[in-house]
XYZ file of C-alpha atoms in Angstrom:
679
model
C 126.415 93.939 78.232
C 124.286 91.288 79.267
C 120.454 93.010 78.647
C 121.638 94.318 75.090
C 122.967 89.720 74.706
C 118.933 89.539 75.152
C 117.731 91.634 73.054
C 120.393 91.381 70.326
C 119.335 87.662 70.200
C 115.590 88.540 70.353
C 116.696 90.651 66.996
C 118.056 87.905 65.503
C 115.038 85.926 66.251
C 113.114 88.214 64.939
C 115.111 88.615 62.212
C 115.168 84.730 61.489
C 110.971 84.531 61.660
C 110.747 87.411 59.309
C 113.119 85.095 57.261
C 111.049 82.333 57.742
C 107.714 83.913 57.417
C 108.181 85.246 54.424
C 110.197 81.523 53.226
C 107.341 80.154 53.859
C 104.812 82.144 51.991
C 107.643 83.488 48.918
C 110.706 80.587 48.693
C 107.750 79.286 45.336
C 108.527 82.462 43.239
C 112.009 81.654 43.136
C 112.665 77.810 42.728
C 115.859 77.982 41.430
C 116.387 78.418 45.613
C 115.767 73.962 45.093
C 118.893 74.012 43.476
C 121.332 75.302 45.760
C 123.458 73.827 48.220
C 121.344 76.080 51.175
C 118.199 77.617 49.822
C 117.314 79.172 52.860
C 120.898 80.554 54.144
C 120.856 82.248 50.581
C 117.647 83.662 50.572
C 118.259 84.885 54.053
C 121.320 86.630 52.943
C 119.695 87.662 49.903
C 116.284 89.516 51.811
C 118.964 91.463 53.489
C 118.936 94.329 52.963
C 115.779 95.780 54.854
C 117.067 94.712 58.066
C 120.788 96.212 57.432
C 119.112 99.209 56.690
C 117.310 98.981 59.745
C 119.776 97.701 62.045
C 122.400 100.372 61.064
C 119.561 103.181 61.676
C 119.215 101.500 64.672
C 123.231 101.127 65.888
C 122.875 105.337 65.009
C 120.360 105.589 66.925
C 121.268 103.703 70.028
C 124.762 105.251 70.602
C 123.223 108.574 70.094
C 119.972 107.478 72.513
C 122.813 106.541 75.307
C 124.656 108.917 75.346
C 122.158 111.505 75.329
C 119.283 109.627 77.918
C 122.129 106.971 79.087
C 125.045 109.665 79.979
C 127.771 107.012 78.765
C 130.780 107.552 77.381
C 131.242 105.658 73.689
C 133.290 103.218 75.433
C 131.054 102.158 77.303
C 128.064 102.335 75.011
C 130.313 100.388 72.381
C 130.800 97.258 74.827
C 126.090 97.349 75.074
C 127.172 97.357 71.226
C 128.959 94.707 70.923
C 126.634 92.910 73.453
C 123.704 93.440 70.903
C 126.223 92.103 68.236
C 126.908 89.057 69.350
C 122.878 88.335 71.181
C 122.329 88.303 67.200
C 124.413 86.806 66.003
C 124.852 83.316 67.882
C 120.898 83.399 67.640
C 121.021 83.510 63.809
C 124.424 80.592 64.323
C 121.957 78.988 66.288
C 119.413 78.755 63.772
C 120.841 78.796 60.687
C 122.836 75.617 62.023
C 118.477 73.542 62.504
C 118.523 74.686 59.479
C 121.392 73.359 57.726
C 121.379 70.378 58.873
C 117.882 69.616 57.978
C 116.227 70.768 54.923
C 117.526 69.403 51.943
C 117.747 70.755 48.134
C 116.510 68.680 45.210
C 120.269 66.824 44.526
C 120.001 65.122 48.225
C 116.337 64.059 47.810
C 117.257 62.382 44.250
C 121.252 61.054 46.351
C 122.640 63.181 44.150
C 126.253 64.169 44.936
C 128.044 67.182 44.988
C 127.389 69.990 41.948
C 126.431 67.006 39.015
C 123.649 67.415 37.532
C 120.512 65.011 36.687
C 120.096 63.271 33.301
C 116.538 61.789 34.419
C 113.369 62.367 36.547
C 112.115 59.295 38.055
C 108.633 62.096 37.966
C 107.260 61.848 35.172
C 104.891 64.790 35.682
C 104.803 68.570 34.337
C 107.706 70.183 34.274
C 107.231 73.215 36.559
C 107.962 75.406 33.664
C 104.403 73.720 31.889
C 102.499 74.126 35.248
C 103.523 76.385 37.626
C 106.512 78.512 35.756
C 103.801 81.802 35.806
C 104.808 81.868 39.228
C 108.189 83.122 39.499
C 109.915 86.037 39.369
C 112.711 85.472 37.274
C 115.777 86.001 39.314
C 119.587 86.951 37.199
C 121.631 86.648 40.075
C 121.877 86.301 43.218
C 124.459 86.877 46.215
C 126.042 82.950 47.017
C 126.880 82.185 50.825
C 130.888 83.317 50.101
C 129.001 86.844 48.701
C 129.695 86.308 45.028
C 127.165 86.761 42.226
C 125.707 84.045 40.938
C 123.840 83.414 37.942
C 120.430 81.719 38.603
C 119.913 78.510 37.143
C 116.660 77.626 35.273
C 114.233 75.017 36.705
C 111.212 74.963 33.626
C 112.146 70.994 33.221
C 112.211 69.767 36.403
C 108.893 68.133 37.664
C 107.385 70.440 39.634
C 105.861 67.838 41.830
C 109.942 67.585 43.197
C 110.259 70.955 43.495
C 106.962 71.210 46.093
C 108.751 68.264 47.470
C 111.831 70.198 48.470
C 109.761 73.621 49.877
C 107.762 71.141 52.013
C 110.424 69.314 53.294
C 112.252 73.283 54.520
C 108.089 74.773 55.764
C 107.943 71.196 58.354
C 111.001 72.568 59.013
C 110.905 75.949 59.283
C 107.066 75.463 61.120
C 108.895 72.828 63.979
C 110.649 75.800 64.658
C 108.196 78.700 65.245
C 105.758 75.055 66.695
C 108.320 75.389 69.553
C 109.416 79.122 69.517
C 104.992 79.475 70.727
C 105.691 76.258 73.454
C 109.417 78.271 74.881
C 106.614 81.701 75.321
C 103.820 79.221 76.936
C 107.057 78.004 78.564
C 107.954 81.423 79.862
C 104.752 82.649 81.330
C 105.235 80.303 83.826
C 108.304 82.456 85.144
C 106.558 85.998 85.424
C 107.795 85.395 88.613
C 110.598 85.430 88.993
C 113.093 89.148 87.624
C 115.376 86.563 85.565
C 113.795 85.748 83.373
C 112.447 88.746 82.592
C 113.793 90.438 79.546
C 114.605 94.560 78.487
C 110.670 95.973 77.894
C 112.234 96.354 73.965
C 112.997 92.252 73.265
C 109.610 91.555 74.500
C 108.896 94.055 71.951
C 110.663 92.631 69.335
C 109.076 88.893 69.845
C 105.221 91.102 70.096
C 106.323 91.007 66.165
C 107.847 87.846 66.112
C 104.500 86.675 67.442
C 102.268 88.523 65.353
C 104.651 87.289 62.370
C 104.139 83.999 62.752
C 100.236 83.582 63.298
C 100.348 86.534 60.054
C 102.306 84.100 57.905
C 100.987 80.839 59.431
C 97.278 81.674 57.999
C 98.405 82.790 55.053
C 99.892 79.764 54.443
C 97.529 77.449 55.989
C 94.608 79.433 54.664
C 96.588 80.572 52.119
C 92.862 82.748 49.266
C 90.286 82.124 52.240
C 92.836 83.571 54.946
C 90.759 87.506 54.469
C 87.455 85.702 55.158
C 88.519 83.062 57.626
C 90.767 85.964 59.106
C 87.488 87.306 59.767
C 85.110 85.319 60.775
C 86.809 83.958 63.678
C 87.444 87.916 64.467
C 84.271 88.220 64.683
C 83.502 84.172 66.478
C 86.028 85.510 69.131
C 84.449 88.880 70.220
C 81.114 86.989 69.898
C 82.627 84.806 72.304
C 83.773 86.589 74.238
C 81.523 89.390 74.716
C 78.623 85.859 76.332
C 81.628 86.267 78.886
C 83.095 82.772 77.693
C 86.735 82.775 77.627
C 86.832 86.311 79.755
C 89.327 86.875 81.983
C 89.071 90.254 84.235
C 91.396 91.639 86.920
C 90.598 92.239 90.153
C 92.081 93.726 93.604
C 93.628 91.939 95.859
C 91.952 91.656 99.400
C 88.952 91.841 98.427
C 86.481 88.897 98.561
C 84.448 88.588 95.563
C 81.688 86.090 96.385
C 79.370 85.135 94.309
C 76.767 87.976 95.210
C 77.374 91.035 93.600
C 76.291 94.439 95.145
C 74.159 96.510 92.724
C 75.259 99.794 91.772
C 72.747 102.197 90.932
C 71.560 105.704 91.373
C 69.497 104.885 94.543
C 71.687 103.094 96.488
C 75.042 105.584 95.085
C 72.523 108.191 97.532
C 72.005 105.760 99.763
C 75.096 105.258 100.361
C 76.043 109.192 100.584
C 72.934 109.469 102.738
C 73.464 110.987 106.629
C 73.328 107.859 108.057
C 76.757 107.361 106.301
C 78.256 111.214 105.928
C 77.497 111.811 109.621
C 79.110 108.673 110.737
C 81.890 109.325 108.819
C 82.173 113.070 109.627
C 82.000 112.263 113.345
C 85.020 109.840 113.240
C 86.751 112.564 110.730
C 86.156 114.712 113.392
C 87.904 112.624 116.105
C 90.909 111.994 113.529
C 90.778 115.772 113.519
C 90.990 116.443 117.393
C 93.998 113.744 117.455
C 95.727 115.628 115.347
C 95.275 119.077 116.979
C 96.028 117.530 120.007
C 99.795 116.778 118.884
C 100.528 120.894 119.227
C 100.414 123.067 122.134
C 96.514 123.997 122.988
C 97.442 127.313 122.808
C 98.940 127.903 119.286
C 97.211 126.879 116.681
C 99.040 125.369 113.945
C 99.224 125.542 109.994
C 97.423 122.330 108.760
C 98.558 120.669 105.582
C 96.654 118.987 102.660
C 99.614 117.345 99.840
C 98.166 116.755 96.617
C 100.253 114.241 94.057
C 100.176 114.683 90.890
C 100.123 111.321 87.968
C 102.987 110.721 85.907
C 104.505 107.701 86.025
C 107.664 107.805 87.225
C 108.316 110.407 86.268
C 105.458 112.016 88.935
C 106.949 108.923 91.541
C 110.518 110.156 91.887
C 109.389 113.996 91.741
C 107.518 113.404 95.194
C 109.793 111.957 96.706
C 112.223 113.643 95.914
C 109.826 116.813 96.548
C 108.864 115.082 100.050
C 112.467 114.424 100.925
C 113.172 117.330 100.710
C 110.410 119.539 102.116
C 110.171 116.774 105.306
C 114.174 117.762 105.985
C 114.655 121.224 105.545
C 111.358 121.955 107.974
C 112.710 119.080 110.590
C 110.532 116.616 110.610
C 107.408 119.205 110.493
C 106.080 118.497 107.264
C 104.965 115.120 107.951
C 103.256 116.703 111.923
C 101.092 118.964 110.195
C 100.195 116.996 107.136
C 96.633 116.363 107.299
C 95.164 114.413 103.921
C 97.639 113.029 101.212
C 95.650 113.331 97.575
C 96.542 112.930 94.020
C 96.432 110.140 91.279
C 99.249 107.596 89.605
C 102.845 107.854 90.832
C 102.574 110.594 92.790
C 100.948 108.929 95.109
C 103.103 105.275 95.186
C 105.695 107.986 96.248
C 103.502 109.374 99.380
C 102.167 105.505 100.086
C 105.782 104.948 100.224
C 106.984 107.612 101.999
C 104.171 108.156 104.446
C 105.097 104.243 105.037
C 108.805 105.789 105.763
C 107.890 107.742 108.360
C 105.963 105.732 109.617
C 108.178 103.077 110.175
C 110.705 106.010 111.558
C 108.945 106.214 114.148
C 109.395 103.837 116.065
C 113.016 102.689 114.415
C 115.765 105.330 114.732
C 117.731 103.486 112.251
C 115.119 104.506 108.856
C 116.113 107.823 107.945
C 112.477 108.701 105.002
C 115.280 111.121 103.651
C 118.286 108.847 102.349
C 118.904 109.070 99.073
C 118.549 105.165 97.742
C 115.010 105.150 98.394
C 114.584 107.911 95.959
C 116.499 105.520 94.106
C 114.386 103.076 94.644
C 110.999 104.530 93.670
C 112.545 104.825 90.169
C 113.850 101.551 89.212
C 112.667 100.087 86.127
C 109.558 98.173 86.307
C 108.642 98.603 82.532
C 110.027 95.450 81.764
C 108.031 93.606 83.643
C 104.474 94.962 82.550
C 106.778 94.457 79.038
C 107.185 90.922 79.447
C 104.190 90.160 81.204
C 102.291 91.300 78.263
C 103.517 89.428 75.642
C 104.180 85.818 77.656
C 101.578 85.101 79.564
C 98.707 88.066 78.592
C 98.559 88.116 74.647
C 97.909 84.133 75.650
C 95.400 83.920 78.937
C 96.116 84.371 82.268
C 96.304 81.201 83.336
C 98.186 80.356 86.267
C 96.658 81.473 90.182
C 98.185 83.697 92.848
C 96.997 83.163 96.066
C 96.668 86.008 98.959
C 94.761 85.146 102.046
C 93.363 81.851 100.637
C 91.155 84.447 97.718
C 93.067 83.152 94.198
C 93.847 85.172 91.685
C 95.012 85.572 88.207
C 98.152 86.482 87.355
C 98.752 89.095 84.948
C 101.111 92.574 84.537
C 98.278 94.668 87.196
C 99.698 91.107 89.635
C 103.159 91.649 88.202
C 103.622 95.638 88.688
C 102.546 95.267 92.152
C 105.303 92.319 92.334
C 107.829 94.854 90.683
C 106.660 97.463 93.142
C 107.480 95.202 95.809
C 110.424 93.831 94.449
C 111.315 97.638 95.116
C 109.619 99.127 97.980
C 111.405 95.810 99.687
C 107.620 94.839 99.867
C 106.520 97.434 103.113
C 103.746 98.189 101.031
C 102.529 94.813 101.064
C 100.101 95.124 103.256
C 96.307 95.926 103.632
C 94.813 99.261 104.199
C 92.828 98.266 107.404
C 97.476 98.272 108.579
C 97.126 102.151 108.904
C 93.613 102.568 110.839
C 94.631 103.185 113.949
C 97.798 104.696 113.229
C 95.635 106.820 110.811
C 92.813 107.489 113.920
C 94.924 108.837 116.081
C 96.700 111.334 113.874
C 100.270 109.690 114.188
C 100.108 109.408 110.084
C 98.873 111.272 107.259
C 95.855 109.519 105.663
C 96.343 108.308 102.895
C 93.010 108.863 99.941
C 93.598 107.082 97.156
C 90.445 108.074 94.258
C 90.502 106.418 90.918
C 88.147 106.810 87.899
C 84.873 104.637 88.140
C 85.154 104.441 84.263
C 81.358 103.095 83.850
C 80.239 106.564 84.598
C 83.500 108.952 85.360
C 82.678 109.096 89.637
C 84.803 108.467 91.485
C 86.121 105.334 93.971
C 86.906 106.799 97.018
C 89.797 104.034 99.519
C 91.286 104.459 102.225
C 91.963 103.055 105.528
C 88.599 105.246 106.637
C 85.720 106.037 105.073
C 85.429 109.737 103.243
C 81.001 109.252 101.698
C 81.410 112.883 102.654
C 83.637 113.506 99.173
C 80.807 111.852 96.953
C 78.303 115.169 97.725
C 77.780 118.724 98.533
C 75.309 117.052 101.660
C 75.352 121.259 102.581
C 72.734 121.208 99.197
C 70.842 117.975 100.184
C 67.794 120.477 101.179
C 67.975 122.358 97.394
C 65.368 122.148 94.737
C 67.034 120.557 92.045
C 69.964 118.663 94.446
C 73.330 118.222 93.097
C 74.613 113.865 91.845
C 76.482 112.340 93.970
C 79.806 111.476 92.227
C 81.690 109.231 93.979
C 80.971 106.389 96.530
C 83.016 104.679 99.675
C 84.195 101.605 98.610
C 83.336 100.338 101.839
C 80.138 100.917 102.210
C 79.877 100.408 97.650
C 81.398 96.459 99.259
C 80.019 95.196 102.326
C 80.732 92.307 103.569
C 83.699 92.008 101.126
C 86.264 92.746 103.487
C 87.546 95.473 101.715
C 89.698 96.139 105.058
C 92.092 93.541 103.761
C 92.739 95.247 100.072
C 96.434 95.140 99.672
C 97.935 98.260 99.397
C 99.094 98.242 96.335
C 96.333 97.235 94.639
C 94.716 100.626 95.544
C 98.456 102.051 94.589
C 96.910 100.214 91.148
C 93.970 101.267 90.460
C 94.711 104.779 91.295
C 97.679 104.430 88.292
C 95.525 102.107 86.226
C 96.497 103.810 82.479
C 94.301 102.768 80.271
C 96.014 99.456 78.168
C 99.285 99.566 80.434
C 97.656 98.462 83.322
C 94.542 96.406 83.135
C 91.233 97.723 84.373
C 90.392 96.671 87.961
C 86.965 94.620 87.692
C 85.036 94.686 91.274
C 81.789 92.753 92.411
C 78.806 94.412 92.178
C 76.297 94.658 89.381
C 76.507 95.999 87.007
C 80.602 95.411 87.409
C 82.010 98.657 88.153
C 85.699 98.617 86.312
C 88.614 101.280 87.605
C 91.126 103.622 85.733
C 93.704 106.506 86.326
C 92.428 108.469 89.034
C 93.593 111.606 86.781
C 90.766 111.038 84.540
C 89.491 112.847 87.461
C 91.675 115.255 88.870
C 95.745 114.305 88.474
C 97.008 116.118 91.292
C 94.569 116.633 94.160
C 93.371 119.403 94.398
C 90.126 118.246 94.485
C 89.639 116.254 97.539
C 91.492 117.860 99.253
C 89.247 121.076 99.210
C 86.132 118.880 99.087
C 87.843 118.111 102.860
C 88.667 121.345 103.492
C 85.501 122.509 102.977
C 83.546 119.459 104.927
C 85.020 120.786 108.127
C 85.582 124.437 106.745
C 84.516 125.636 110.249
C 86.759 122.944 113.298
C 89.292 124.481 110.066
C 89.274 128.253 111.379
C 88.132 127.053 114.500
C 91.813 124.872 114.898
C 94.426 125.988 113.402
C 96.240 128.951 112.145
C 96.110 128.718 108.362
C 95.903 126.073 105.149
C 99.163 125.118 103.267
C 98.055 122.758 100.582
C 101.275 122.000 98.843
C 101.327 120.824 95.626
C 103.340 118.473 94.286
C 103.529 118.485 90.592
C 104.748 115.795 88.095
C 104.553 118.382 84.536
C 105.769 121.650 84.662
C 102.800 124.511 84.745
C 102.206 126.795 82.634
C 102.294 124.658 79.436
C 103.678 126.701 76.758
C 101.172 127.252 73.800
C 101.348 124.818 70.806
C 100.950 127.230 67.520
C 100.591 124.453 65.120
C 97.636 122.901 66.362
C 96.700 121.110 62.987
C 97.798 120.894 59.213
C 97.567 118.028 56.991
C 94.351 116.014 55.981
C 94.918 112.901 58.807
C 95.781 115.788 61.790
C 92.625 117.724 60.579
C 90.877 114.860 61.322
C 92.456 113.292 64.510
C 92.835 116.603 66.151
C 90.243 117.386 67.595
C 90.140 114.114 70.049
C 94.208 114.687 69.947
C 94.342 117.850 71.534
C 91.391 116.614 73.884
C 93.846 114.686 74.928
C 97.174 117.042 75.169
C 95.093 119.896 76.979
C 93.357 117.469 79.994
C 95.517 118.392 82.639
C 95.976 121.648 81.350
C 92.216 122.117 81.860
C 92.497 120.105 85.003
C 94.494 122.783 85.848
C 91.422 125.399 85.484
C 88.582 124.061 87.767
C 91.875 123.702 90.305
C 92.992 127.472 89.928
C 89.148 127.971 90.329
C 88.327 125.408 93.510
C 91.368 127.087 95.057
C 89.345 130.315 94.976
C 86.499 129.044 96.094
C 88.558 127.486 99.630
C 90.534 130.442 99.558
C 87.541 132.858 100.016
C 85.674 130.066 101.942
C 87.491 130.140 104.786
C 88.282 132.057 107.689
C 91.990 131.070 108.177
C 94.622 132.491 105.821
C 95.147 129.455 103.000
C 98.231 129.709 101.467
C 98.897 127.299 98.060
C 102.650 126.222 97.379
C 102.823 124.623 94.197
C 106.580 122.269 93.501
C 106.798 121.927 89.876
C 109.041 119.227 87.424
C 110.354 121.727 85.289
C 112.720 119.982 82.644
C 116.053 121.577 82.211
C 116.591 124.346 79.600
C 116.673 122.195 75.942
C 116.202 119.299 77.775
C 113.285 116.874 76.714
C 110.703 116.305 78.986
C 110.926 112.791 81.385
C 108.541 110.892 79.525
C 105.909 109.406 81.404
C 106.465 105.646 81.442
C 107.762 102.679 84.316
C 111.064 103.719 83.200
C 112.975 107.004 83.926
C 116.399 106.638 82.185
C 120.038 108.408 83.982
C 119.618 111.667 81.592
C 115.640 111.637 83.057
C 116.449 111.540 86.480
C 119.394 113.724 86.636
C 117.076 116.774 84.925
C 114.439 115.120 87.577
C 116.491 115.563 90.833
C 117.476 118.751 90.182
C 114.803 120.096 88.985
C 112.891 119.428 92.936
C 116.445 121.191 93.792
C 116.947 124.118 91.724
C 116.633 127.741 92.946
C 112.422 127.653 92.836
C 111.751 124.624 93.820
C 114.719 125.969 97.621
C 112.681 128.787 97.455
C 108.996 126.878 98.222
C 111.091 124.880 100.779
C 111.706 127.330 102.310
C 108.515 129.133 102.006
C 106.660 126.242 103.929
C 109.381 126.438 106.622
C 108.413 129.882 107.177
C 104.542 129.330 107.541
C 105.399 126.096 109.488
C 106.938 128.399 111.963
C 104.896 131.078 112.006
C 101.974 130.800 114.844
C-alpha cells in the first residue's frame, strides 16, 4: 500500500506540474479565468481530460499487471489501487490548498467581495479587447468547481494591465512551487544512502518527467520567442564545456588509486604486457594452482575438471544461475564446486557466481552456512531497480556532488555507487571485499577461480579482472612467432594499472564493471592515457565460454595428463535456439532502423554460433573427453520471457524457478552428477 501511495503522490505531483506549467504558458489565452473565484482550480478541472484518460488506461493496465505479473488476487490489487488514489488525492489537495490561499482574481485585487461587478477601473490604460484580444481563444462555456456548465464572462472591457497583473501573481506563486520542488529534489539527492527514501522506480520516472516539464516550461516562459535559439546555444555551450573536461564527472572503480600519474594504454605497451615476461609468470602461477586443485583428489584417480560459464541477463540471469548452482551442487553432493577450476561469464550471471562462491567459501569453515538455502535465492533476486532509478533522477540528473570514501580514497556517489550499495544490502555485504581477499584461497584451490572480463569500449578489447593474473588469455602465445602474429585482444588489470593498488579493488566494483549495461550504469573510467572506459562483458562474450576455452587450451597438456576429462557447464539466462523471427521489417521507419535493431537483437545469437565452434575446436585439441552441459532458462509455454532488468515480478521469479527445476534441467543435473562420479 505504501509503495502505491508514493506512486500516487508522484502521479499527483506530475499532474500538478503539468497543469501549473501549462497554466503559466497558456492561461493568458483564456482571460475570463482571471475573473473567477479560483482560476487555477477551474483551469485544472477543464484541463483534466487527458490526465483522466491516461489514469483510466493506467488503472486497467495496473490491475492486469498485478494479476498476471504480481500474481495477486483482486482484493489485494484493489487495496494497492486505493493507495494510488490516496497518494494522488493528498498531493493534489495540498497543492490546491496552497493555490487557493495565495492566488487572487481581479475582484480580490480590486478589493471587491463576492461576485460584485466593478463599475469603474483606476487603470486608464488600454483594454484587453483593444490590445491583446487577438491572443484570446474564444470559450463559450466551462465547467466550474461545482461541476456545472457556466458561460464564460466577456472581459474585453477590462484593462489589459489588470488581467496581466492577475496572471503575473499566479505565475510567481507557481514558480515558487516549482523552485521548491527542485530544491526538494536536491535534498532527496542527499538521502540516496537511506533505503527508506528510495521511492519506487515508477515514481522516479514520473518525477523525471515532472522535472523535464518544469525546465521546459521555465525556459519557454522566461525566454519566450528566443527559447529555441537560446536552448540550442545552451546545449552547444554545455557540450563544449563538457568536451573540455570542465564540469565533467567520470565514474571510477572503488579501491583503485587514481594517482596523478596515469599508465599508458598503447599498442606497444599492450604487446609488452602480454609478452613472455608476463605470460610465462602467470602460467607458472596457474600451474601451481592447478596442481593444488589436483591434490584434492586421489592420486590414482584423475578427476573431471569443471568450468562454469554464467551468462549475462540482469536479475533474470542472477536468479537462474543461482538456482541452477544450488541445485547442481546439491545433487552432486557438493562435488560441483570441488571439481570446478574456473567460473567466468558476464553481467547478472557473474553476480550469482560471486555470491555462491562466497557462500561456499564460508560454508567450509562454518557449518551454519548452507549455500543451498532458498533464502539466498530470494536475496540475489531482490529489487535493485528502485535504488538505481531514484539515484538517476535525484542525483545523477544534476551532478553527483556527494563523496564516498573507501580506504582513504574519495569517489563520487552516483548510480554506480548505489548499485554496489544495493547489492551489498541484498547480500548482507558478503561481497564487500577487495579481490585480494580471495587470492590465497584461490591459490590453494580451496575455491574456484573467478574471472571478470568487461569490455574496453575504446577498442573492444577485454580487461581481465580477478584475484590472480591472466595475461595468457589476452594473446595466443603459440602464435607469437608467426610471420603475421595476431593482435592482443585483452589485458590484465594488475599489469595495466601497476602500482595503483589494484589488489584493493572491491569485488562489487569488479561485478559492476562486468554488468555495466549502457545508460543503466555509468561507464567506469580507468587512470590510463588515453583514458580507458569499460562496459558490459556481454559485448564480447555474454556466456563466458570464450574465456573458459582459452584457459583450457592454454593448459591443454596439463589437462590431458592430470584429468579424466573436461566438463563445460553453461548456465544460461537465455534460452537456446531462439525462434526465428518471421517479420524483419514492415514500415518505412522499421526499414530504416531494422539493420541496427537486428544486429542488436541477434548479437547473443552470433556469440552462440561462435562459441559452438570454439567448443568444437577445444574438443579436437584435447585428448581427454569434453562434455558440454547447457542448462538454460526457458520460459513456460505461452509465457513471456522474464525481463532483462534489475527487477523481477512474482510471475517472473516463479517462471525462473520452474525452469531451473524443469525436467530438462533435472536431467542435466543428473547427467552432471553421473559424470563427476565416473573417473
